[in-house]
Amino acid sequence: MKIKAIILAISAYFMIACAAPPATSNNSQNPAKKSADPNRKLKIGFAMDTVKEERWQRDHDAFEAHCKEINVECVITVADNQADKQANQVDNLLTQGIDALVIAPHDATQAATMVDKAKAQGIPVISYDRLIDSPKIDLYISHQVPIIGKKIAEYALEHKPEGNYVMVYGASTDNNALIMKNAQLEVLKPAVDSGKIKIVAEQFINDWRPDLALNFAENALTQNNDNIQAFVVSNDGMAGGVVSALAKRGLTGKVLVTGQDAGLEALQNIAEGKQTMTVYKPIIPLATQAVDSAVKLARGEALTTTPFHNDKLKVDVPAILLEVTVVDKSNLMDTVIKDGYAKYEDVYKNVPESDRPKKP
Ligand code: BGC
């Protein structure tokens, strides 16, 4: 009887032991585990805000192309300038077993929650082009945003050292707009203080929208009886709006207009003298390095970065910031055309052949 009971107890023990789950769960969401196999194909999520501006289409295509090139799977989502849509898309990406998450945020503050969620799952996060207000990001990769703001303002001041200025900033939800604004105002400050220039109007423009920039420019012109010498505009899309507002009043080419992105329409406007300058930010190196960095992070490898100070959070985050170039009528050929970023025929499309520089 006693022996029977012992046998029963022993077999019951083994039954329970076998049914119990293993001590370490085989969780496919665990990036550390997934990355342990160097031959496994990695998966990167890229949550974009928009592809409206031409540059973002380039980011999208270059990102995808590089993933293909290095045999990494990438899933790209586009939020159409809606913060909630982006949050849902990121939630969704996080259920797909991604090894790294790259976010070009719509809203710098809101995106911090997305970073928290990813990091809670052990997934590394890259803040792409736009700085996310989170101390937890593994990398901020962008162009030198403060330098872009500085170069735009310096160019304006050099070419219009006196007069009335209108400042057209980007979206207030985007750190790029804020960082550029601060850099621009720092450059202009001495001229403002001495009274050489006067900022007669300034505004953040929702979602960097060209139509809103046009309205704002029209109001500023009306309020100042068209007496404006410079529109310091933070990207090419909005510069297009300002150029239209100037055209309506017969002011084409008479007022300095800045921009950023080296978008084709802006380059054509520069060639025709309708826009004064832009800032060229090569996109392929940005997208390529973002993908490469995501792969390294997913494999737990170290990145070479420099610290960037997030003024709002008062913390340094690891950053890679790429160089930018000022482009105006004088160097179109030596910059964007030479680089193959834009084609000669496209840039000078609206310029009579006799007025074009010699074809390379
Ligand atoms: C980017 C610009 C772009 C703008 C509007 C900014 O964050 O840096 O290149 O023109 O967003 O999409």
Coordinates of N, CA and C and ligand atoms in Angstrom, one line a residue, residues 49-50 53 55-56 81 129-130 142 145 174 176-177 207-208 234-237 260-261 281, ligand 1:
D49 N 6.0 60.6 -40.2 CA 4.9 61.5 -39.9 C 4.1 61.8 -41.2
T50 N 4.9 62.1 -42.3 CA 4.3 62.5 -43.5 C 5.2 62.2 -44.7
E53 N 6.0 66.6 -48.1 CA 7.1 67.3 -48.7 C 8.0 66.3 -49.5
R55 N 11.0 65.9 -49.8 CA 12.2 65.3 -49.1 C 11.8 64.0 -48.4
W56 N 10.6 64.0 -47.8 CA 10.1 62.8 -47.0 C 9.9 61.6 -47.9
N81 N 0.5 63.5 -40.8 CA 0.5 64.6 -39.9 C -0.5 64.5 -38.8
D129 N 15.4 62.6 -37.8 CA 15.3 64.0 -38.3 C 14.8 65.0 -37.3
R130 N 13.7 64.6 -36.6 CA 13.1 65.4 -35.6 C 13.4 64.8 -34.2
S142 N 20.0 63.2 -37.5 CA 19.4 64.3 -38.2 C 20.5 65.1 -38.9
V145 N 20.6 70.8 -37.2 CA 19.5 71.7 -37.2 C 19.8 73.1 -36.7
D174 N 7.1 70.5 -33.6 CA 8.3 69.9 -34.2 C 9.5 70.6 -33.6
N176 N 12.4 70.7 -34.6 CA 13.2 71.4 -35.7 C 12.8 72.8 -35.8
A177 N 11.5 73.1 -35.7 CA 11.0 74.5 -35.8 C 11.5 75.3 -34.7
D207 N 1.8 72.3 -38.9 CA 2.2 71.3 -39.9 C 3.0 71.8 -41.1
W208 N 3.7 72.9 -40.9 CA 4.5 73.5 -41.9 C 3.7 73.7 -43.2
S234 N 11.3 78.9 -42.8 CA 12.1 77.7 -42.3 C 12.1 76.5 -43.2
N235 N 11.2 76.4 -44.2 CA 11.4 75.3 -45.2 C 10.8 75.7 -46.6
D236 N 11.1 74.9 -47.5 CA 10.8 75.3 -48.9 C 9.3 75.2 -49.2
G237 N 8.6 74.3 -48.6 CA 7.1 74.2 -48.8 C 6.5 75.6 -48.4
Q260 N 14.4 75.7 -46.9 CA 15.2 74.6 -46.4 C 14.7 73.4 -47.1
D261 N 15.5 72.5 -47.6 CA 15.2 71.2 -48.1 C 15.7 71.0 -49.6
K281 N 20.0 69.4 -47.7 CA 20.3 68.4 -46.7 C 20.3 67.1 -47.4
Ligands
BGC1 C1 12.1 68.8 -41.6 C2 12.1 69.6 -42.8 C3 10.7 69.5 -43.4 C4 9.6 69.9 -42.4 C5 8.2 69.7 -42.9 C6 11.1 69.3 -40.6 O1 11.1 68.6 -39.4 O2 13.4 68.8 -41.0 O3 13.0 69.1 -43.7 O4 10.5 70.4 -44.5 O5 9.8 69.1 -41.2 O6 7.9 68.4 -43.1

